XYZ file of C-alpha atoms in Angstrom:
577
model
C 124.270 59.420 6.895
C 121.243 61.392 8.017
C 121.900 64.101 10.689
C 120.702 63.421 14.206
C 117.574 65.269 15.081
C 119.072 67.359 17.654
C 122.166 68.422 15.612
C 122.682 71.230 13.056
C 124.041 70.632 9.717
C 127.545 71.434 10.815
C 127.417 68.711 13.638
C 126.847 70.931 16.689
C 124.089 70.152 19.142
C 120.993 72.345 19.181
C 121.204 74.470 22.315
C 117.496 74.130 22.794
C 116.662 72.030 26.025
C 114.305 69.103 25.565
C 111.061 69.091 27.612
C 112.281 66.064 29.465
C 115.454 67.864 30.840
C 113.610 70.854 31.901
C 111.085 68.689 33.812
C 113.883 66.805 35.590
C 115.548 70.144 36.738
C 112.321 71.630 37.994
C 111.840 68.315 40.022
C 115.211 68.494 41.647
C 114.680 72.076 42.670
C 111.280 71.157 44.145
C 112.996 68.289 46.240
C 116.060 70.271 47.396
C 114.209 73.447 48.349
C 112.545 71.957 51.614
C 115.828 70.294 52.460
C 117.632 73.683 52.254
C 114.861 75.378 54.162
C 114.816 72.707 56.726
C 118.650 72.738 57.209
C 118.751 76.421 57.399
C 116.076 76.403 60.101
C 117.438 73.560 62.083
C 121.108 75.118 62.111
C 120.159 78.734 62.827
C 122.570 80.089 65.293
C 125.802 78.335 66.589
C 123.917 75.595 68.259
C 121.445 73.562 66.266
C 117.628 73.828 67.151
C 116.355 71.283 69.562
C 119.647 70.950 71.463
C 119.273 70.467 75.253
C 121.669 69.831 78.040
C 120.284 68.371 81.306
C 116.916 69.316 80.184
C 117.878 72.930 79.431
C 117.040 74.293 75.866
C 120.097 75.888 74.382
C 119.373 75.364 70.598
C 118.960 77.953 67.942
C 121.230 80.478 69.647
C 124.771 81.874 69.206
C 127.455 80.625 71.517
C 127.193 83.549 74.000
C 123.360 83.311 74.323
C 123.510 79.508 74.731
C 126.016 79.768 77.408
C 123.947 82.300 79.297
C 120.741 80.122 78.977
C 122.749 77.090 80.192
C 124.096 79.070 83.102
C 120.587 80.312 84.092
C 119.148 76.710 83.725
C 121.976 75.221 85.925
C 121.265 77.832 88.604
C 117.784 76.558 88.742
C 119.209 73.108 89.402
C 121.739 74.319 91.923
C 120.310 72.143 94.775
C 120.665 68.968 92.516
C 124.177 69.801 91.301
C 125.526 70.706 94.794
C 123.911 67.511 96.497
C 126.459 64.959 97.909
C 127.345 62.260 95.361
C 127.053 58.691 96.728
C 130.337 56.850 95.904
C 131.248 53.188 96.278
C 134.932 52.387 96.745
C 136.700 49.273 95.880
C 135.934 45.549 95.878
C 133.988 45.604 99.257
C 131.833 48.474 98.087
C 132.742 50.857 101.048
C 130.102 53.725 100.860
C 131.016 57.273 101.126
C 129.953 60.628 99.770
C 131.645 63.363 97.850
C 130.581 67.135 98.100
C 130.784 68.627 94.582
C 132.101 71.983 95.705
C 134.960 70.348 97.721
C 136.383 68.566 94.608
C 135.670 71.041 91.947
C 132.883 68.995 90.500
C 130.653 70.912 88.040
C 129.601 71.723 84.584
C 132.060 73.559 82.227
C 129.528 75.790 80.547
C 131.760 77.048 77.644
C 133.155 73.597 76.931
C 129.654 72.170 76.828
C 128.345 74.878 74.404
C 131.375 74.151 72.105
C 130.496 70.476 72.189
C 126.901 71.143 71.385
C 127.894 73.362 68.423
C 129.551 70.622 66.538
C 126.455 69.555 64.721
C 126.110 66.207 63.091
C 122.380 65.644 63.670
C 119.766 65.006 61.106
C 118.114 68.339 60.393
C 114.814 66.778 60.112
C 115.116 65.177 63.517
C 116.072 68.553 65.014
C 113.121 70.133 63.175
C 110.607 67.668 64.609
C 112.445 66.338 67.709
C 115.365 67.118 69.944
C 118.926 66.397 70.589
C 120.395 65.897 74.235
C 124.056 66.713 74.683
C 125.800 65.461 77.701
C 127.436 68.249 79.840
C 131.313 68.527 79.920
C 132.078 67.814 83.477
C 135.028 69.120 85.421
C 136.692 67.696 88.601
C 139.879 68.341 90.447
C 141.429 64.904 90.309
C 144.181 65.716 93.086
C 141.533 67.089 95.414
C 139.223 64.099 94.822
C 142.095 61.769 95.413
C 142.686 63.384 98.868
C 138.985 63.200 99.867
C 138.496 59.598 98.861
C 141.757 58.285 100.382
C 140.406 59.099 103.871
C 137.549 56.450 103.258
C 139.351 53.709 101.450
C 139.943 51.864 104.617
C 141.328 48.247 104.813
C 141.052 47.658 101.039
C 143.976 49.880 100.426
C 147.515 48.838 100.785
C 150.198 51.517 100.635
C 152.966 50.939 98.210
C 156.448 51.157 99.482
C 158.034 54.333 98.230
C 161.589 53.613 97.019
C 164.472 55.734 98.274
C 168.297 55.805 98.963
C 169.227 57.281 102.287
C 172.597 57.797 103.910
C 173.729 56.711 107.316
C 176.564 58.843 107.769
C 178.339 58.183 104.312
C 176.904 54.646 103.850
C 174.217 54.570 101.214
C 171.263 52.294 101.970
C 168.539 51.399 99.472
C 164.708 51.173 100.223
C 163.434 48.988 97.462
C 159.827 49.686 96.094
C 156.710 47.431 96.693
C 153.497 47.681 94.811
C 150.345 48.534 96.688
C 146.615 48.727 96.047
C 144.669 51.825 96.123
C 143.197 54.713 94.068
C 144.289 55.887 90.664
C 143.438 59.768 90.657
C 142.614 59.829 86.918
C 140.530 56.756 87.014
C 138.582 58.016 90.035
C 137.981 61.518 88.280
C 136.636 59.808 85.160
C 134.371 57.599 87.127
C 133.001 60.661 88.913
C 132.585 62.600 85.512
C 130.760 59.598 83.987
C 128.404 58.772 86.841
C 127.844 62.064 88.673
C 124.308 62.686 87.449
C 123.280 59.297 86.649
C 121.128 58.811 89.835
C 123.161 55.744 91.170
C 126.209 55.528 93.382
C 129.462 56.045 91.494
C 131.635 53.047 91.395
C 135.312 54.030 91.939
C 137.719 51.102 91.447
C 140.911 50.310 93.592
C 143.777 49.335 91.322
C 147.325 47.875 91.848
C 149.686 50.827 92.212
C 153.271 50.451 91.241
C 155.985 52.949 92.123
C 157.250 54.549 88.936
C 160.930 53.757 89.928
C 161.510 49.919 89.821
C 163.635 47.861 92.045
C 166.173 47.392 89.305
C 166.363 51.219 88.847
C 166.896 51.733 92.620
C 169.751 49.195 92.520
C 171.340 50.966 89.473
C 171.163 54.385 91.316
C 172.782 52.701 94.284
C 175.792 51.387 92.481
C 176.116 54.030 89.797
C 175.320 57.257 91.816
C 175.017 56.891 95.606
C 177.951 54.804 96.481
C 180.344 56.642 94.051
C 179.107 60.077 95.209
C 180.496 59.629 98.783
C 183.588 57.666 97.712
C 185.711 60.924 97.626
C 185.537 64.656 98.047
C 184.852 67.074 95.271
C 187.070 69.970 94.542
C 185.442 73.332 93.753
C 187.759 75.910 92.161
C 186.841 79.696 92.078
C 188.419 83.033 91.298
C 188.642 83.512 95.194
C 190.249 80.123 96.076
C 189.353 76.547 96.184
C 187.051 74.622 98.673
C 186.467 71.134 99.253
C 183.047 69.335 99.341
C 183.743 66.392 101.584
C 181.758 63.047 101.417
C 179.782 64.017 104.543
C 178.483 67.228 102.856
C 177.629 65.229 99.831
C 175.615 62.610 101.873
C 173.708 65.420 103.728
C 172.596 67.292 100.418
C 172.257 64.589 97.859
C 168.503 63.661 97.741
C 167.446 60.361 96.312
C 163.940 60.095 97.752
C 160.895 59.611 95.620
C 157.661 61.657 95.054
C 154.221 60.279 95.907
C 154.191 58.420 92.633
C 157.483 56.566 93.660
C 159.627 58.355 91.126
C 163.233 59.169 92.159
C 164.636 62.181 90.615
C 168.196 62.717 91.986
C 169.064 66.246 93.021
C 171.493 68.184 95.284
C 169.601 70.336 97.778
C 171.042 73.798 97.633
C 170.001 74.848 101.099
C 171.482 71.615 102.673
C 174.646 72.153 100.639
C 175.055 75.604 101.883
C 174.461 74.543 105.445
C 177.109 71.801 105.102
C 179.561 74.124 103.626
C 179.083 77.132 105.914
C 182.715 77.262 107.249
C 184.504 77.025 103.785
C 181.922 79.281 102.143
C 182.747 82.010 104.737
C 186.317 82.119 103.612
C 185.470 82.964 99.999
C 182.199 84.938 100.129
C 181.536 88.581 101.060
C 178.354 89.201 102.928
C 176.045 91.865 101.847
C 175.753 94.902 104.227
C 172.288 96.128 104.880
C 171.418 99.765 104.667
C 171.056 101.465 107.986
C 169.944 104.834 109.579
C 172.254 106.378 112.105
C 171.762 109.627 114.007
C 174.205 112.314 113.452
C 174.069 115.731 115.310
C 170.507 114.588 116.457
C 169.197 113.856 112.889
C 168.827 110.681 111.030
C 171.355 109.885 108.244
C 170.984 107.138 105.653
C 174.009 104.763 105.361
C 173.601 102.956 102.180
C 174.040 99.133 101.903
C 176.493 97.229 99.875
C 176.292 94.188 97.673
C 178.152 90.986 98.505
C 179.502 88.184 96.561
C 178.180 84.697 96.946
C 179.143 81.371 95.575
C 176.399 80.226 92.951
C 175.511 77.139 94.895
C 172.322 76.665 92.676
C 174.710 76.036 89.656
C 177.100 74.089 91.868
C 174.235 71.859 92.942
C 173.573 71.011 89.305
C 177.094 70.568 88.253
C 177.814 68.192 91.215
C 175.377 65.602 89.681
C 177.512 65.518 86.732
C 180.681 64.363 88.477
C 179.261 62.404 91.480
C 179.034 59.016 89.538
C 182.854 59.307 89.033
C 185.008 57.930 91.957
C 188.138 60.085 91.507
C 189.473 63.406 89.804
C 186.216 65.134 90.597
C 186.689 68.884 89.912
C 184.016 71.484 89.476
C 184.324 75.052 88.616
C 182.418 77.468 90.751
C 181.254 81.041 89.964
C 179.878 83.953 92.096
C 176.657 85.857 91.899
C 175.955 89.265 93.553
C 174.243 89.064 97.014
C 171.955 92.036 97.424
C 171.414 93.437 100.979
C 167.932 92.550 102.503
C 167.557 96.292 103.372
C 168.369 98.758 100.581
C 168.962 102.487 100.741
C 165.893 102.981 98.407
C 163.738 101.058 100.925
C 164.826 102.901 103.917
C 164.408 106.199 101.993
C 160.890 105.253 101.265
C 159.994 104.581 104.917
C 159.570 108.183 106.108
C 162.222 107.986 108.902
C 162.873 111.761 109.442
C 162.208 112.914 112.917
C 162.220 111.895 116.573
C 158.717 110.726 117.647
C 159.345 109.535 121.140
C 162.236 109.170 123.787
C 162.460 107.619 127.160
C 165.178 107.466 129.655
C 165.749 105.500 132.873
C 168.606 105.696 135.292
C 170.827 103.179 137.028
C 173.533 103.094 139.689
C 176.939 101.556 139.880
C 178.467 103.256 136.803
C 179.592 101.433 133.672
C 181.869 99.175 135.585
C 178.883 97.415 137.142
C 178.090 94.083 135.598
C 174.334 95.110 135.523
C 175.150 98.296 133.739
C 177.372 96.455 131.273
C 174.355 94.152 130.515
C 172.164 97.189 129.916
C 174.805 98.699 127.507
C 175.263 95.273 125.725
C 171.506 94.838 124.930
C 171.188 98.486 123.926
C 174.004 98.138 121.442
C 172.385 95.011 119.896
C 169.068 96.869 119.406
C 170.488 100.274 118.222
C 169.698 100.953 114.560
C 166.968 98.290 114.334
C 164.258 99.008 111.623
C 160.811 98.121 112.182
C 158.787 98.270 108.889
C 155.137 99.183 108.684
C 152.916 96.370 109.852
C 155.919 94.389 111.315
C 156.102 93.153 114.945
C 159.300 93.776 116.794
C 160.305 91.038 119.198
C 163.153 91.740 121.564
C 163.947 88.081 122.235
C 163.911 87.314 118.510
C 166.189 90.315 117.656
C 168.864 89.535 120.319
C 168.438 85.932 120.655
C 169.703 84.270 123.885
C 171.491 86.554 126.228
C 174.040 84.505 127.939
C 177.810 84.341 128.709
C 178.639 83.393 125.004
C 176.859 86.663 123.847
C 178.949 88.902 126.195
C 176.322 89.042 129.133
C 177.463 88.957 132.844
C 176.027 87.851 136.192
C 173.895 90.362 137.882
C 170.712 90.270 140.090
C 167.579 88.818 138.422
C 164.135 87.996 139.905
C 163.689 84.174 140.020
C 160.889 82.478 142.059
C 160.066 85.831 143.695
C 163.401 86.768 144.963
C 166.557 88.497 143.674
C 169.148 85.945 142.689
C 172.524 86.392 140.847
C 171.906 85.434 137.135
C 173.358 86.008 133.745
C 171.831 88.953 132.052
C 170.397 90.888 134.919
C 169.690 94.523 133.944
C 168.018 93.546 130.560
C 164.742 94.296 132.101
C 165.560 97.838 132.714
C 166.437 98.245 128.933
C 163.130 96.414 128.320
C 161.242 98.983 130.277
C 162.945 101.846 128.568
C 162.264 100.349 125.113
C 158.592 99.526 125.966
C 158.037 103.132 127.014
C 159.653 104.531 123.917
C 157.250 102.381 121.806
C 154.516 103.285 124.067
C 154.970 107.077 123.741
C 155.406 106.675 119.960
C 151.822 105.398 119.980
C 152.750 101.968 118.704
C 150.721 98.877 119.376
C 151.383 96.849 122.382
C 151.457 93.151 121.439
C 153.157 91.449 124.385
C 154.787 92.709 127.654
C 154.595 91.825 131.259
C 155.327 94.136 134.242
C 157.629 93.063 137.076
C 156.146 91.028 140.004
C 157.266 93.903 142.377
C 157.256 97.565 141.771
C 160.683 99.364 141.571
C 160.702 103.060 141.954
C 163.241 103.587 138.991
C 160.361 102.364 136.640
C 156.934 104.139 136.032
C 154.245 101.930 137.629
C 152.170 99.657 135.349
C 153.766 100.781 132.129
C 156.983 98.838 132.479
C 158.116 95.390 131.383
C 160.432 92.599 132.439
C 161.979 90.013 130.074
C 163.421 86.436 130.476
C 164.652 84.424 127.466
C 162.803 82.557 125.893
C 159.530 82.663 127.990
C 158.957 86.309 128.534
C 159.182 88.741 125.594
C 158.610 92.287 124.790
C 156.716 92.690 121.405
C 155.162 95.734 119.759
C 153.690 96.333 116.366
C 154.474 99.167 114.046
C 150.864 100.167 113.189
C 151.800 103.308 111.203
C 152.339 103.702 107.457
C 156.041 104.648 108.156
C 159.125 102.825 109.151
C 160.457 103.113 112.734
C 164.207 103.460 113.579
C 165.118 102.441 117.157
C 168.047 104.451 118.471
C 169.734 103.832 121.740
C 172.308 105.787 123.827
C 173.730 105.615 127.328
C 175.711 107.530 129.888
C 177.444 106.323 133.065
C 174.035 106.425 134.924
C 171.367 106.266 132.252
C 169.970 104.401 129.120
C 167.827 106.323 126.542
C 165.799 104.752 123.785
C 164.345 107.041 121.008
C 162.022 106.210 118.190
C 162.486 107.927 114.743
C 159.644 107.868 112.146
C 157.078 110.478 110.817
C 155.132 112.090 113.618
C 151.401 111.196 113.494
C 150.086 112.341 116.802
C 149.983 115.566 118.767
C 150.879 113.922 121.958
C 150.810 110.732 123.839
C 150.400 111.099 127.625
C 149.588 108.895 130.538
C 147.057 109.358 133.438
C 147.376 107.047 136.551
C 144.522 106.114 138.954
C 145.173 105.956 142.639
C 146.836 102.966 144.068
C 144.455 100.481 145.692
C 144.415 97.046 147.538
C 147.719 97.977 149.210
C 149.550 94.978 150.746
C 152.385 95.128 153.092
C 155.636 92.985 152.760
C 156.468 90.053 155.070
C 159.756 89.239 156.529
C 161.673 86.096 155.083
C 164.756 84.703 156.633
C 167.145 83.262 153.948
C 170.294 81.119 154.242
C 173.292 83.390 154.216
C 175.800 83.212 151.252
C 176.665 84.543 147.905
C 173.216 83.837 146.499
C 171.303 85.713 149.127
C 170.424 89.337 148.343
C 168.815 91.284 151.170
C 165.908 93.666 150.448
C 163.931 96.072 152.460
C 160.648 94.992 151.166
C 158.054 96.882 148.939
C 154.399 97.480 149.283
C 152.084 95.736 146.895
C 149.179 97.414 144.993
C 146.941 97.593 142.104
C 146.732 100.475 139.686
C 145.495 101.587 136.303
C 147.376 103.612 133.684
C 145.584 105.219 130.694
C 147.460 106.017 127.448
C 145.813 109.006 125.850
C 146.716 109.631 122.190
C 145.696 112.970 120.710
C 145.502 113.819 116.927
C 144.394 116.993 115.246
C 143.502 118.506 118.473
C 141.051 115.591 119.544
C 141.413 112.445 121.809
C 142.059 109.659 119.148
C 142.487 106.765 121.808
C 142.227 106.088 125.437
C 143.744 102.632 126.345
C 143.668 101.132 129.803
C 146.511 99.148 131.309
C 146.178 97.421 134.735
C 148.589 95.562 136.812
C 148.795 94.191 140.415
C 152.129 94.239 142.111
C 152.899 91.672 144.757
C 154.386 92.939 148.022
C 158.117 92.155 147.863
C 159.155 90.455 151.062
C 161.826 91.816 153.365
C 164.523 89.343 152.754
C 167.108 88.900 155.593
C 170.172 86.855 155.164
C 170.515 84.971 158.319
C 169.544 86.360 161.770
C 166.153 86.059 163.347
C 162.717 87.119 162.088
C 161.280 90.303 163.670
């Protein structure tokens, strides 16, 4: 058989290319070359050429440059993007408007650039045309829902939220019922799709069903709520055993739903602790706050102490596991350290190192007098109080009600313009002493009210009365250091001192002359134990100026003004003269 023309004698092909094959290869290169060039040109950068977003050219750039170009272009369209969006709600097309800035409606620039960088466009189209990419729109669905709900109107029908509540220890079910309203996610999507379309955005109303169904409510009632209050739960601890009675379980077991209608059973720790206050007091050790006391005229730090507290957070979770059982319910309780609210390290950092002010007022009657005993009682309650930088001290908040139960006694108080026996009389003298100690420490006056009448035992104008809960004394620690309030007393005086770090050279007072003086009138009162006779006191108006000096210069000059009424001359029985 004759050899093929393109084969050698040993049967191998001739490696020389035929002219036809060479021509085909050249032709293919000629065709592909423009495609490669066009593709390379069109896809130069991260974003293909010819790409626009809202008419803003971002093509042919890397991602960072495209994002900057888009931000710049959006800034030029800020009026359009911030304009109120017309919205139509529900079947009856109730019209409202949404302000983009109020609901987080805007363009996510980085996400839009990433979407534009995906490619997929015909390179010849990009070379000779353009590609418009829709912006990635953001919106706060929850905030939008809040705004739209105000305008839904009569088309909406609230769903009945399911719950199981307790009347005493009787469980009662509130079964769910569907409503009609907004679906936050569908509303948000409608706004994303229609925001820049130039037409009102149609937001639908839909049937809204509570997540927890009526059957599930019934199951919770029979399998959890009713067994939960059928018997007490015993809690064993290393410090003894306590009982959680059904009433405490009913108070702390929460079977109410969230706004979607979902019931997630839980035991509220705060309510459980409140319901178990008495038994917890038997097994817990309270923490002791660090304090500052004065020893030999100097402040001394008394460190705090950790306490031991039943871990009611864990107990709340463990109770849920046994509440479906109707008997033999026992839970093991553990303890956690209870740190003091005020630690030694905190007090050490407050700069309480020296006395910055002190003030003393005197009283008569000795310590056997009920009035004097009231002064001592309130002084003991305030002694050692720490006022942190920036904090406001309220005397009423610190002591609470000052009544018989708190150890206060009957003594004269001013009620309706005359002295009358009343519980807590004398507290105003301490209040005046405390006010002056804060005043001369340079602390900020927040609230105080001088007496209606002027008593010579107090400095005029710069004094204060108090009456729980309506009249209070408040001052702010407007220094960078803590303030310790120290009180002391003798048989005829009460002293309040402030300890901190000294800021001012001096705090002094200048008084104006008294003016607009009025004379007392005589008033005849019915004789009896409630009548307290007085000699009468002149009324007048006066100014007091607090002058604070620092670094040898006057830092502040504050004016206080008060008008005292003339205290009548009260006579118990007899005739007016």
